[in-house]
mmCIF file of C-alpha atoms and ligand atoms in Angstrom:
data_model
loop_
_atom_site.group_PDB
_atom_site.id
_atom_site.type_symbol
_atom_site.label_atom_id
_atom_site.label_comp_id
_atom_site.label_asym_id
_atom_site.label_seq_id
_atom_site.Cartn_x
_atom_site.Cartn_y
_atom_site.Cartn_z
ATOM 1 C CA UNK A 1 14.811 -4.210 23.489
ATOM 2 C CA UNK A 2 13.913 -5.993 20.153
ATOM 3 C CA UNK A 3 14.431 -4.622 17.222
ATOM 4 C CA UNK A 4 12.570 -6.473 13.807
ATOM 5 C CA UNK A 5 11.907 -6.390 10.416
ATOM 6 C CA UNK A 6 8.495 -5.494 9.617
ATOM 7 C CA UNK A 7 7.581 -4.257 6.252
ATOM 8 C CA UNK A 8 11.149 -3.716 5.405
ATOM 9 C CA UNK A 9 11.862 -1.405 7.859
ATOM 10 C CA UNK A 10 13.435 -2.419 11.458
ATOM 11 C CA UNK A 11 11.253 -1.361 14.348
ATOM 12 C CA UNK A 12 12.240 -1.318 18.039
ATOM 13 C CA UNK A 13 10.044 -2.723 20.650
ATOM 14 C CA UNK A 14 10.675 -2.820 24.409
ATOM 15 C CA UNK A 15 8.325 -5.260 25.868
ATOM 16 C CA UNK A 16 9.316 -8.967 27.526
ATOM 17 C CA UNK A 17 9.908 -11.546 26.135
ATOM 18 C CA UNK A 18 6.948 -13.831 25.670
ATOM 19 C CA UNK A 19 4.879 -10.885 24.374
ATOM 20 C CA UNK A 20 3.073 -12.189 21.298
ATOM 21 C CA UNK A 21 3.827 -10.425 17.942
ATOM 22 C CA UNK A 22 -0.088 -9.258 17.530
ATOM 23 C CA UNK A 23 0.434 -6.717 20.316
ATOM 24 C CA UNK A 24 3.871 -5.804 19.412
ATOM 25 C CA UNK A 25 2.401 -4.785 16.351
ATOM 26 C CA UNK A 26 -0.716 -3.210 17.608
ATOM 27 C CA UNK A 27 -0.035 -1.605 20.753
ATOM 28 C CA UNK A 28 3.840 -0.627 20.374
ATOM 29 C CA UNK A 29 3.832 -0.004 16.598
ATOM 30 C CA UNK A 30 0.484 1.442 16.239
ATOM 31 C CA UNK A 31 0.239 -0.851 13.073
ATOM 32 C CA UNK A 32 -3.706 -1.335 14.071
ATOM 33 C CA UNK A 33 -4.703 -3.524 10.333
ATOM 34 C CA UNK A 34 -3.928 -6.937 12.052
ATOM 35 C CA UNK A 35 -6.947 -7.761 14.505
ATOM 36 C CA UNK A 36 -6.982 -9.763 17.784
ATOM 37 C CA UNK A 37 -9.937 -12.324 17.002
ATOM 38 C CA UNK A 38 -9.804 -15.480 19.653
ATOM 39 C CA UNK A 39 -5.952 -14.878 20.929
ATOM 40 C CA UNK A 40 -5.201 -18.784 20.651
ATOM 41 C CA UNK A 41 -4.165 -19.526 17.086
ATOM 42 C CA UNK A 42 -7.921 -20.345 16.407
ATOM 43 C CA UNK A 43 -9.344 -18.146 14.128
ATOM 44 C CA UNK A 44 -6.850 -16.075 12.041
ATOM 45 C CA UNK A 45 -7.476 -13.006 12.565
ATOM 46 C CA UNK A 46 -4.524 -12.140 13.514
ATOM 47 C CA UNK A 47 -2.243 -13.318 10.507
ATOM 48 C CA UNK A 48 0.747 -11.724 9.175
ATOM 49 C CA UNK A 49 3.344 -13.141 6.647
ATOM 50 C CA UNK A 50 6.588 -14.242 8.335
ATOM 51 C CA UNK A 51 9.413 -14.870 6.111
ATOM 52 C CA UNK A 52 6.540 -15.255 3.137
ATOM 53 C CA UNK A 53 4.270 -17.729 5.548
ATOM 54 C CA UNK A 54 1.463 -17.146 7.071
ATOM 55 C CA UNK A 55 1.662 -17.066 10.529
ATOM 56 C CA UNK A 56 -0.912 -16.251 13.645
ATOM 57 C CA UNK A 57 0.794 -13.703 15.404
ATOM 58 C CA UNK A 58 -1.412 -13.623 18.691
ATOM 59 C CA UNK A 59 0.608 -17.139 19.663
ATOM 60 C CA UNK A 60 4.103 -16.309 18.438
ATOM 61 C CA UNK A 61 6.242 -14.546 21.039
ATOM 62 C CA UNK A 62 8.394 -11.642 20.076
ATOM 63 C CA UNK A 63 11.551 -13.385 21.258
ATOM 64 C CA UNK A 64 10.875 -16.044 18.519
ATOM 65 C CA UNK A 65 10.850 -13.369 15.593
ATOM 66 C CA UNK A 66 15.020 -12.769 15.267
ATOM 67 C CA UNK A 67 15.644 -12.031 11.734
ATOM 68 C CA UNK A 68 12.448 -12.860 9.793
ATOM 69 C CA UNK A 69 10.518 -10.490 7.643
ATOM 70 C CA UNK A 70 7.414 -9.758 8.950
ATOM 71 C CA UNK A 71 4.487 -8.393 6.642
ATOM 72 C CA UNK A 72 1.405 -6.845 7.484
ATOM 73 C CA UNK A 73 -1.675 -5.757 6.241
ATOM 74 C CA UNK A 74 -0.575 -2.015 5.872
ATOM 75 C CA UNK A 75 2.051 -2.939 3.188
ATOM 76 C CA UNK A 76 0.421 -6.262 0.946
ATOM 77 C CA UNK A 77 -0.298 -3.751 -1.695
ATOM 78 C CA UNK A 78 3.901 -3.262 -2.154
ATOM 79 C CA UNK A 79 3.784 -7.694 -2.589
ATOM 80 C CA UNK A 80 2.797 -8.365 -6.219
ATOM 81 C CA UNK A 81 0.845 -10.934 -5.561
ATOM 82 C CA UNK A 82 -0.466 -9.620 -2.178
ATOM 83 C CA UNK A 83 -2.069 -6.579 -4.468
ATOM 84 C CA UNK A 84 -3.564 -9.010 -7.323
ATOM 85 C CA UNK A 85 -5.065 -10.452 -3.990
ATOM 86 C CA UNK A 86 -6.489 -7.258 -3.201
ATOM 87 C CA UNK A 87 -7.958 -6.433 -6.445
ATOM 88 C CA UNK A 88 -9.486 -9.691 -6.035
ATOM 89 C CA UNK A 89 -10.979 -8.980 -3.078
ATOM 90 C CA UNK A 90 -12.498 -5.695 -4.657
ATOM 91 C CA UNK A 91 -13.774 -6.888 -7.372
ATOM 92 C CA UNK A 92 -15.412 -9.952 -6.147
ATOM 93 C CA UNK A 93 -16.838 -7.576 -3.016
ATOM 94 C CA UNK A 94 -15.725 -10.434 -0.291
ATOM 95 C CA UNK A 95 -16.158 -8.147 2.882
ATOM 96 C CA UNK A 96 -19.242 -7.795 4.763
ATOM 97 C CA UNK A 97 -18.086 -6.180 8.291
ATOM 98 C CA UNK A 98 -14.729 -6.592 7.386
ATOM 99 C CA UNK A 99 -13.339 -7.920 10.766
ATOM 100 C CA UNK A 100 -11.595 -10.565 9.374
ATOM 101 C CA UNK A 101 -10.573 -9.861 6.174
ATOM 102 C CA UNK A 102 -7.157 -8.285 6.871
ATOM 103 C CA UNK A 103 -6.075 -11.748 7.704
ATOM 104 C CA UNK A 104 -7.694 -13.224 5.200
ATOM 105 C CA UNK A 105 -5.905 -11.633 2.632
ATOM 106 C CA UNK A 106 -2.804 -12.217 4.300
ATOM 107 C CA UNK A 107 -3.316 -16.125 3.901
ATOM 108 C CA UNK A 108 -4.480 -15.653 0.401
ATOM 109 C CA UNK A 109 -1.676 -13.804 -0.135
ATOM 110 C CA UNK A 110 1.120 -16.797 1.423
ATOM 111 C CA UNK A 111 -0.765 -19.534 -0.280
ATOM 112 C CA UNK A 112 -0.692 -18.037 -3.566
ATOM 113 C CA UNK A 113 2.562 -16.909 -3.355
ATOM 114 C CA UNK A 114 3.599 -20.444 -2.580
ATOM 115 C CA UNK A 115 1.130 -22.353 -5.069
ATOM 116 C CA UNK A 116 0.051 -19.966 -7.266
ATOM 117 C CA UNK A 117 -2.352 -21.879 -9.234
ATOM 118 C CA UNK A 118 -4.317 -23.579 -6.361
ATOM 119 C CA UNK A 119 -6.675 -26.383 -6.365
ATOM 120 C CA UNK A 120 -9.933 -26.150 -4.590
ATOM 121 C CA UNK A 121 -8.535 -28.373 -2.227
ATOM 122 C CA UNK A 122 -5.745 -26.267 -1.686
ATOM 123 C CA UNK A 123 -7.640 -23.390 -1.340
ATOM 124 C CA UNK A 124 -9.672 -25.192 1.005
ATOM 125 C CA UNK A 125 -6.563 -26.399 2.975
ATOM 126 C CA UNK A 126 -4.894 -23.081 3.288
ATOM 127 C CA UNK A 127 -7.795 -20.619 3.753
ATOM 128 C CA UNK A 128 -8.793 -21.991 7.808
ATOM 129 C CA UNK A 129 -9.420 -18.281 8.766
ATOM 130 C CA UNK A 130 -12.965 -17.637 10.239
ATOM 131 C CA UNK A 131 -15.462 -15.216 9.001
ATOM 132 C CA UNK A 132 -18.491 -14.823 11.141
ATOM 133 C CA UNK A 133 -19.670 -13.186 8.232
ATOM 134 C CA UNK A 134 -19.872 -16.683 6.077
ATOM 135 C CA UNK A 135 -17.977 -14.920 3.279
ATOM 136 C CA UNK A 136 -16.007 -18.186 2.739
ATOM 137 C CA UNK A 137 -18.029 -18.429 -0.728
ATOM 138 C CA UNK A 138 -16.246 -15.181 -1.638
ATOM 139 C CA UNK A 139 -13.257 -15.760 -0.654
ATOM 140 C CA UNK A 140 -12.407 -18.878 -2.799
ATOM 141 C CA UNK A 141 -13.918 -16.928 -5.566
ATOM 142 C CA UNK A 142 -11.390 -14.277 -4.957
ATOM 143 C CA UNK A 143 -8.291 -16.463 -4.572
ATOM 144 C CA UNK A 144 -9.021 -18.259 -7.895
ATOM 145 C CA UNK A 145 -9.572 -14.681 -9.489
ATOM 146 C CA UNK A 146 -6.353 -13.619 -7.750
ATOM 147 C CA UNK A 147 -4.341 -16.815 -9.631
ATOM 148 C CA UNK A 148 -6.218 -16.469 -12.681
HETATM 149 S S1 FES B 1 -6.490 -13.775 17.284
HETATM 150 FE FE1 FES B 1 -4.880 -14.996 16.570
HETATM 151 S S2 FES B 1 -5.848 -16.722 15.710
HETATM 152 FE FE2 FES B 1 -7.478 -15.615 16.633
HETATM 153 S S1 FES B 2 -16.365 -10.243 7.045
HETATM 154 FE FE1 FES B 2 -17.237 -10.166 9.040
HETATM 155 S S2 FES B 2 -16.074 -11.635 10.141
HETATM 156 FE FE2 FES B 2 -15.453 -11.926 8.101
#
């Protein structure tokens, strides 16, 4: 049994060891706003904020989580700068299907709460999430608006 801190509550989660955080989160929790894109670390869908980072939880076992905060999707809008990022993401309309965009916010969201007046590069650097959608334009619109 594993109990962790996600969203600032402490969840219990009886599964082995090597199960990765993404299903923890999805199939035990029911916390169903962090998708399973490519399942190796590849494409991002699957990011979540550990300890303030962002982190691809399809490739990090639940055995590695011990005392670090986890943050999801469901709760950005209680991080300050998680719920600029969402205004952001409003206003500049980024989503097309959407499929993606939970864990794109969630990187916006650690790099800006890292660096939170980002160069392009930077922006560049950080946001390595895949949209199949090509909203990347978007995106970096939205993360400058976000730091603005
Ligand atoms: S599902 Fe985790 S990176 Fe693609
Ligand atoms: S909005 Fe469709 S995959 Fe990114």
């Amino acid at each position: 049994m594993y109990e962790i801190n996600v969203n600032g509550e402490t969840r219990k989660a009886d599964v082995d060891p090597g199960t990765p955080l993404l299903w923890v989160l999805r199939d035990t929790l029911g916390m169903t706003g962090t998708k399973y894109g490519c399942g190796i670390a590849q494409c991002g869908a699957c990011t979540v904020m550990v300890d303030g980072t962002a982190l691809r939880s399809c490739q990090f076992p639940i055995e590695r989580v011990g005392g670090a905060r986890i943050t999801t999707i469901e709760a950005i809008e209680q991080d300050e700068v998680g719920r600029k990022v969402v205004e952001a993401w409003v206003e500049a309309q980024v989503p097309q299907c959407g499929y993606c965009q939970s864990g794109q916010v969630m990187a916006a969201t650690a790099l800006l709460k890292e660096t939170p007046k980002p160069t392009d590069q930077d922006i560049a650097d950080a946001m390595t999430n895949l949209c199949r959608c090509g909203t990347y334009n978007h995106i970096a619109a939205a993360v400058r608006q976000a730091a603005a």
